Amino acid sequence: MRISLNWLRELVDFDMDPEALAEALTMAGFEVEAIEDRRAWAEGVVVGKVLQCEPHPNADKLRVCRVNTGTSEPLNIVCGAANVQSGLYVPVATVGTYLPHVKLKIRSSKLRGVVSEGMICSLAELGLA
């Protein structure tokens, strides 16, 4: 069973670091198999706002989105998600990000002739589903 440290802190008042808590739980008879730091799963992932979303000119199932991630210029991202639309806030893996759950390093590339400068991620691609 996996238990969130934040959830546990809502129920119990303690000030131990995760390793000390795992040791205390193990000594009390609750075996702790592993401690996962899920923050590393999203290193390089930022929240972006979809400014514009249009059908890809050369592919029926792809969309070309302009996404504001807080940089000086919005990113051009090609994605296959049918539910993406203008105004949505989405998780964006920026160029150079490694997504361990799908074993993919994000790089700038052309998809059917259109440059994509990142990836709009699903919960599964982030390891959260």
C-alpha positions as a Python dict, from the first residue, in 0.01 Angstrom:
ca = {
    (1, 'M'): (0, 0, 0),
    (2, 'R'): (126, 347, -82),
    (3, 'I'): (63, 632, 160),
    (4, 'S'): (128, 998, 91),
    (5, 'L'): (338, 1176, 351),
    (6, 'N'): (120, 1486, 309),
    (7, 'W'): (-195, 1281, 372),
    (8, 'L'): (-37, 1125, 682),
    (9, 'R'): (53, 1472, 813),
    (10, 'E'): (-316, 1571, 786),
    (11, 'L'): (-405, 1287, 1024),
    (12, 'V'): (-108, 1277, 1261),
    (13, 'D'): (110, 1556, 1401),
    (14, 'F'): (478, 1461, 1364),
    (15, 'D'): (802, 1633, 1269),
    (16, 'M'): (1019, 1346, 1143),
    (17, 'D'): (1186, 1328, 806),
    (18, 'P'): (1064, 1043, 581),
    (19, 'E'): (1357, 814, 664),
    (20, 'A'): (1310, 850, 1042),
    (21, 'L'): (936, 795, 1005),
    (22, 'A'): (996, 479, 799),
    (23, 'E'): (1230, 348, 1069),
    (24, 'A'): (979, 426, 1346),
    (25, 'L'): (696, 258, 1155),
    (26, 'T'): (911, -49, 1087),
    (27, 'M'): (1006, -75, 1456),
    (28, 'A'): (634, -53, 1543),
    (29, 'G'): (560, -351, 1317),
    (30, 'F'): (455, -173, 997),
    (31, 'E'): (703, -271, 729),
    (32, 'V'): (808, 13, 497),
    (33, 'E'): (938, -130, 170),
    (34, 'A'): (1037, 193, -2),
    (35, 'I'): (1024, 570, 13),
    (36, 'E'): (944, 738, -318),
    (37, 'D'): (1015, 1103, -385),
    (38, 'R'): (769, 1177, -662),
    (39, 'R'): (899, 1530, -708),
    (40, 'A'): (1179, 1388, -925),
    (41, 'W'): (917, 1240, -1160),
    (42, 'A'): (815, 1590, -1266),
    (43, 'E'): (1150, 1765, -1281),
    (44, 'G'): (1131, 1995, -1584),
    (45, 'V'): (751, 1979, -1600),
    (46, 'V'): (576, 2315, -1567),
    (47, 'V'): (217, 2436, -1580),
    (48, 'G'): (127, 2595, -1911),
    (49, 'K'): (-181, 2775, -2036),
    (50, 'V'): (-303, 2680, -2383),
    (51, 'L'): (-341, 3008, -2570),
    (52, 'Q'): (-438, 2868, -2907),
    (53, 'C'): (-518, 2521, -3040),
    (54, 'E'): (-573, 2439, -3407),
    (55, 'P'): (-589, 2122, -3617),
    (56, 'H'): (-254, 2007, -3755),
    (57, 'P'): (-229, 2096, -4127),
    (58, 'N'): (-86, 1754, -4221),
    (59, 'A'): (-246, 1512, -3972),
    (60, 'D'): (-607, 1440, -3883),
    (61, 'K'): (-547, 1330, -3523),
    (62, 'L'): (-289, 1591, -3418),
    (63, 'R'): (-334, 1945, -3292),
    (64, 'V'): (-92, 2239, -3290),
    (65, 'C'): (-103, 2439, -2967),
    (66, 'R'): (58, 2764, -2853),
    (67, 'V'): (128, 2727, -2481),
    (68, 'N'): (240, 2996, -2235),
    (69, 'T'): (481, 2846, -1981),
    (70, 'G'): (608, 3173, -1839),
    (71, 'T'): (896, 3209, -2083),
    (72, 'S'): (939, 3512, -2307),
    (73, 'E'): (766, 3342, -2601),
    (74, 'P'): (486, 3081, -2599),
    (75, 'L'): (589, 2728, -2697),
    (76, 'N'): (462, 2559, -3011),
    (77, 'I'): (353, 2207, -2909),
    (78, 'V'): (208, 1937, -3133),
    (79, 'C'): (-14, 1697, -2939),
    (80, 'G'): (-256, 1414, -3001),
    (81, 'A'): (-495, 1481, -2713),
    (82, 'A'): (-843, 1542, -2848),
    (83, 'N'): (-954, 1721, -2529),
    (84, 'V'): (-698, 2005, -2543),
    (85, 'Q'): (-849, 2347, -2604),
    (86, 'S'): (-768, 2715, -2557),
    (87, 'G'): (-779, 2834, -2197),
    (88, 'L'): (-683, 2503, -2033),
    (89, 'Y'): (-396, 2476, -1786),
    (90, 'V'): (-188, 2170, -1870),
    (91, 'P'): (131, 1996, -1751),
    (92, 'V'): (409, 2064, -2003),
    (93, 'A'): (734, 1870, -2023),
    (94, 'T'): (989, 2118, -2154),
    (95, 'V'): (1280, 2034, -2384),
    (96, 'G'): (1542, 1836, -2191),
    (97, 'T'): (1295, 1683, -1944),
    (98, 'Y'): (1316, 1307, -1886),
    (99, 'L'): (987, 1130, -1813),
    (100, 'P'): (1085, 806, -1634),
    (101, 'H'): (746, 635, -1656),
    (102, 'V'): (745, 643, -2036),
    (103, 'K'): (1126, 638, -2070),
    (104, 'L'): (1126, 946, -2289),
    (105, 'K'): (1356, 1248, -2306),
    (106, 'I'): (1178, 1549, -2453),
    (107, 'R'): (1351, 1720, -2742),
    (108, 'S'): (1248, 1975, -2999),
    (109, 'S'): (1138, 1796, -3314),
    (110, 'K'): (923, 1821, -3624),
    (111, 'L'): (601, 1621, -3630),
    (112, 'R'): (461, 1600, -3981),
    (113, 'G'): (639, 1923, -4075),
    (114, 'V'): (547, 2131, -3768),
    (115, 'V'): (802, 2207, -3493),
    (116, 'S'): (708, 2088, -3144),
    (117, 'E'): (898, 2244, -2851),
    (118, 'G'): (770, 2027, -2566),
    (119, 'M'): (499, 1783, -2469),
    (120, 'I'): (159, 1828, -2309),
    (121, 'C'): (151, 1539, -2059),
    (122, 'S'): (-123, 1309, -1937),
    (123, 'L'): (-134, 1188, -1575),
    (124, 'A'): (-7, 847, -1690),
    (125, 'E'): (296, 1000, -1862),
    (126, 'L'): (379, 1176, -1534),
    (127, 'G'): (340, 852, -1336),
    (128, 'L'): (34, 977, -1150),
    (129, 'A'): (-232, 743, -1292),
}
